[in-house]
CSV table of C-alpha atoms in Angstrom, one decimal:
chain,number,residue,atom,x,y,z
A,6,MET,CA,-0.2,0.0,0.2
A,7,PRO,CA,1.3,3.5,-1.0
A,8,SER,CA,2.7,5.7,1.8
A,9,LEU,CA,1.0,8.9,2.2
A,10,LYS,CA,4.5,10.3,1.2
A,11,ASP,CA,4.0,8.6,-1.8
A,12,LEU,CA,0.2,9.6,-2.6
A,13,LYS,CA,1.2,13.6,-2.1
A,14,THR,CA,4.2,13.2,-4.8
A,15,ARG,CA,1.5,11.6,-7.3
A,16,ILE,CA,-1.2,14.1,-6.5
A,17,ASN,CA,1.6,17.1,-7.0
A,18,SER,CA,2.6,15.2,-10.1
A,19,VAL,CA,-1.1,14.8,-11.5
A,20,LYS,CA,-1.6,18.8,-10.8
A,21,SER,CA,1.7,19.6,-12.7
A,22,THR,CA,0.6,17.5,-15.7
A,23,GLN,CA,-2.7,19.4,-15.5
A,24,LYS,CA,-0.9,22.7,-15.5
A,25,ILE,CA,0.9,21.6,-18.8
A,26,THR,CA,-1.8,20.4,-20.6
A,27,SER,CA,-3.8,23.7,-19.9
A,28,ALA,CA,-0.7,25.5,-21.3
A,29,MET,CA,-0.9,23.3,-24.1
A,30,LYS,CA,-4.9,23.7,-24.8
A,31,MET,CA,-4.2,27.4,-25.0
A,32,VAL,CA,-1.8,27.3,-27.4
A,33,ALA,CA,-3.7,25.1,-29.3
A,34,ALA,CA,-6.6,27.1,-29.5
A,35,ALA,CA,-4.9,30.2,-30.3
A,36,LYS,CA,-3.3,28.3,-33.1
A,37,LEU,CA,-7.0,27.1,-34.2
A,38,ARG,CA,-8.4,30.6,-34.2
A,39,ARG,CA,-6.0,32.2,-36.2
A,40,ALA,CA,-5.9,29.0,-38.5
A,41,GLN,CA,-9.8,29.5,-39.0
A,42,ASP,CA,-9.5,33.2,-39.5
A,43,SER,CA,-7.0,32.6,-42.4
A,44,ALA,CA,-9.5,29.8,-43.9
A,45,GLU,CA,-12.9,32.0,-43.3
A,46,LYS,CA,-11.1,35.6,-44.8
A,47,GLY,CA,-9.7,33.8,-48.0
A,48,ARG,CA,-12.9,32.1,-48.7
A,49,PRO,CA,-14.4,35.1,-50.4
A,50,TYR,CA,-11.4,35.6,-52.6
A,51,ALA,CA,-11.4,32.1,-53.9
A,52,ASP,CA,-15.1,31.6,-54.4
A,53,ARG,CA,-15.0,34.9,-56.6
A,54,MET,CA,-12.1,34.1,-58.7
A,55,GLN,CA,-13.8,30.4,-59.2
A,56,GLN,CA,-16.6,31.7,-60.4
A,57,ILE,CA,-14.7,33.9,-62.8
A,58,VAL,CA,-12.8,31.0,-63.9
A,59,ASN,CA,-15.9,29.2,-64.6
A,60,SER,CA,-17.8,31.9,-66.1
A,61,LEU,CA,-14.6,31.9,-68.8
A,62,ALA,CA,-15.1,28.3,-69.3
A,63,SER,CA,-18.5,28.6,-70.2
A,64,LYS,CA,-18.0,31.1,-72.8
A,65,ALA,CA,-14.4,29.7,-74.0
A,66,ASP,CA,-14.3,28.4,-77.8
A,67,PRO,CA,-12.5,25.1,-77.4
A,68,LEU,CA,-10.5,25.6,-80.4
A,69,SER,CA,-9.0,28.9,-79.6
A,70,ALA,CA,-8.9,29.1,-75.7
A,71,PRO,CA,-5.9,28.0,-73.8
A,72,GLN,CA,-6.0,24.2,-73.1
A,73,LEU,CA,-5.5,25.0,-69.2
A,74,LEU,CA,-8.9,26.4,-69.1
A,75,VAL,CA,-10.8,24.1,-71.7
A,76,GLY,CA,-8.8,21.3,-71.7
A,77,ASN,CA,-7.0,19.3,-74.7
A,78,GLY,CA,-10.3,17.2,-75.8
A,79,LYS,CA,-8.9,14.3,-74.2
A,80,ASP,CA,-9.8,12.0,-70.7
A,81,ASN,CA,-7.3,9.1,-70.9
A,82,THR,CA,-4.9,10.1,-67.8
A,83,HIS,CA,-6.0,11.5,-64.6
A,84,LEU,CA,-4.0,13.2,-62.1
A,85,LEU,CA,-5.6,13.5,-58.7
A,86,VAL,CA,-3.7,16.1,-56.1
A,87,VAL,CA,-4.6,14.4,-52.7
A,88,ILE,CA,-4.4,17.2,-50.2
A,89,SER,CA,-4.4,15.7,-46.5
A,90,ALA,CA,-2.1,16.6,-43.2
A,91,ASP,CA,1.1,15.6,-42.0
A,92,ARG,CA,0.1,14.7,-38.8
A,93,GLY,CA,-2.5,12.3,-37.1
A,94,LEU,CA,-4.8,12.9,-34.1
A,95,CYS,CA,-7.0,14.9,-35.8
A,96,GLY,CA,-10.3,13.1,-35.9
A,97,GLY,CA,-11.2,11.5,-39.7
A,98,PHE,CA,-9.9,14.2,-41.3
A,99,ASN,CA,-7.4,12.1,-43.0
A,100,GLY,CA,-9.1,9.1,-42.9
A,101,VAL,CA,-12.0,10.3,-45.4
A,102,ILE,CA,-9.3,11.7,-47.7
A,103,THR,CA,-7.6,8.2,-47.9
A,104,ARG,CA,-11.1,6.9,-48.9
A,105,GLN,CA,-12.3,9.5,-51.0
A,106,THR,CA,-9.1,8.9,-52.9
A,107,ARG,CA,-9.1,5.1,-53.1
A,108,THR,CA,-12.6,5.2,-54.3
A,109,GLU,CA,-12.1,7.5,-57.3
A,110,VAL,CA,-8.7,5.9,-58.5
A,111,ALA,CA,-11.0,2.6,-58.3
A,112,ARG,CA,-13.8,4.3,-60.3
A,113,LEU,CA,-11.4,5.9,-62.8
A,114,ARG,CA,-9.5,2.7,-63.3
A,115,GLY,CA,-13.3,1.1,-63.5
A,116,GLU,CA,-13.4,3.4,-66.4
A,117,GLY,CA,-10.1,2.2,-68.3
A,118,LYS,CA,-8.3,5.6,-67.3
A,119,THR,CA,-4.8,6.0,-66.5
A,120,VAL,CA,-4.8,7.4,-63.2
A,121,LYS,CA,-1.7,9.7,-61.5
A,122,LEU,CA,-1.0,10.7,-57.9
A,123,LEU,CA,0.6,14.1,-56.6
A,124,MET,CA,0.5,13.8,-52.6
A,125,VAL,CA,0.2,16.7,-50.5
A,126,GLY,CA,0.6,15.9,-46.8
A,127,ARG,CA,2.1,13.1,-45.1
A,128,LYS,CA,-0.5,10.8,-43.8
A,129,SER,CA,-2.6,10.0,-47.1
A,130,ALA,CA,0.4,9.7,-48.9
A,131,ASP,CA,1.6,7.1,-46.2
A,132,ALA,CA,-1.9,4.9,-46.1
A,133,LEU,CA,-2.1,4.6,-49.7
A,134,ARG,CA,2.0,4.0,-50.9
A,135,ARG,CA,1.2,0.3,-50.4
A,136,GLU,CA,-1.5,0.2,-53.0
A,137,LEU,CA,-1.1,3.3,-54.9
A,138,GLY,CA,2.8,4.0,-54.7
A,139,ASP,CA,3.4,3.3,-58.1
A,140,SER,CA,1.2,5.9,-59.2
A,141,TYR,CA,2.7,9.0,-57.2
A,142,ILE,CA,4.5,11.3,-59.4
A,143,ASP,CA,5.5,13.2,-56.3
A,144,SER,CA,4.8,13.6,-52.3
A,145,LEU,CA,5.3,16.5,-50.2
A,146,GLU,CA,5.5,17.4,-46.9
A,147,GLY,CA,5.6,20.8,-44.8
A,148,ILE,CA,2.9,22.2,-46.7
A,149,GLN,CA,0.6,23.0,-43.4
A,150,GLY,CA,-1.2,25.0,-41.2
A,151,THR,CA,-0.5,28.9,-41.1
A,152,ALA,CA,2.9,28.7,-42.3
A,153,VAL,CA,1.8,28.1,-45.9
A,154,GLU,CA,3.2,30.3,-48.3
A,155,TYR,CA,2.5,31.4,-52.0
A,156,ALA,CA,5.5,30.2,-52.9
A,157,ASP,CA,4.1,26.8,-52.0
A,158,ALA,CA,1.2,27.1,-53.8
A,159,ALA,CA,2.7,28.3,-56.7
A,160,SER,CA,5.5,25.6,-56.6
A,161,ILE,CA,2.3,23.0,-56.8
A,162,GLY,CA,0.9,25.0,-59.5
A,163,GLU,CA,4.0,24.6,-61.5
A,164,THR,CA,4.1,21.1,-61.2
A,165,VAL,CA,0.6,20.5,-62.2
A,166,ARG,CA,0.9,23.1,-65.2
A,167,ASN,CA,4.2,21.3,-66.4
A,168,GLY,CA,2.9,18.4,-66.4
A,169,PHE,CA,-0.1,19.0,-68.6
A,170,GLU,CA,2.0,21.1,-70.9
A,171,ALA,CA,4.3,17.9,-71.7
A,172,GLY,CA,1.0,16.2,-72.2
A,173,GLU,CA,1.5,13.9,-69.0
A,174,PHE,CA,-2.3,14.2,-67.6
A,175,ASP,CA,-5.8,15.4,-69.8
A,176,VAL,CA,-7.4,15.7,-66.5
A,177,CYS,CA,-6.4,17.5,-62.9
A,178,THR,CA,-8.7,17.0,-59.6
A,179,VAL,CA,-8.0,18.3,-56.6
A,180,ILE,CA,-9.1,16.0,-53.4
A,181,PHE,CA,-9.2,18.0,-50.3
A,182,ASN,CA,-11.4,18.8,-47.0
A,183,LYS,CA,-13.6,21.9,-47.2
A,184,PHE,CA,-13.5,24.0,-44.0
A,185,LYS,CA,-16.8,24.1,-42.5
A,186,SER,CA,-16.2,24.5,-38.8
A,187,ALA,CA,-13.5,23.3,-36.5
A,188,ILE,CA,-15.2,19.8,-36.1
A,189,SER,CA,-16.7,19.8,-39.7
A,190,GLN,CA,-14.7,19.2,-42.8
A,191,GLU,CA,-16.8,18.2,-45.9
A,192,VAL,CA,-14.6,16.2,-48.6
A,193,THR,CA,-14.5,17.9,-51.9
A,194,LEU,CA,-13.5,17.0,-55.5
A,195,LYS,CA,-12.4,19.9,-57.6
A,196,ARG,CA,-11.5,19.8,-61.3
A,197,LEU,CA,-9.0,22.2,-61.9
A,198,ILE,CA,-8.0,20.7,-66.1
A,199,PRO,CA,-10.3,21.4,-67.7
A,200,ALA,CA,-12.2,24.3,-65.4
A,201,GLU,CA,-15.6,23.0,-64.2
A,202,VAL,CA,-18.4,24.8,-66.0
A,203,GLY,CA,-21.3,26.4,-64.4
A,204,GLU,CA,-20.8,25.3,-60.4
A,205,ASP,CA,-22.1,27.5,-57.6
A,206,THR,CA,-19.1,27.9,-55.1
A,207,GLN,CA,-21.6,29.7,-52.7
A,208,ASP,CA,-22.5,27.8,-49.5
């Protein structure tokens, strides 16, 4: 049976742990607020830009418009840009991305299409590597959270653009979680090439 001294030591240890976890909770809450503010502030610009691109695509002449906008007229090879997190312990955030990617790959292959994957984020890349690793064109990490800069997105965009212009794929689709609230995200597939026509981006 523990002595009174042992019990007091244990109580003090638990109290110290409570203080540490309380401080960690406050830091995490502050980071979450910053990330949420960034997501919400950027959404009107992203939605408006998407509307403009969709409008241009709906009016574009397939014979003269840029192929990045209207596509190359083929549908044989698909590039899926899969965006997950580098870390876990975030509920089903990464799991739904992984499952949706697996489902989409199976659907496309069932239609006789060739599928390539550009993995952004470690968790889905690791989860799918054994079964789909031979389809990876690249796997990127460290592009997460509030540290993301324009150069990061520009680098991914350049990879996609260069691959399309080189004829490595015909259609490009992004798979990601659309932010709804701190505890709710909606797994989303958005086609980049060719641009989607007539899609309403308003929630």
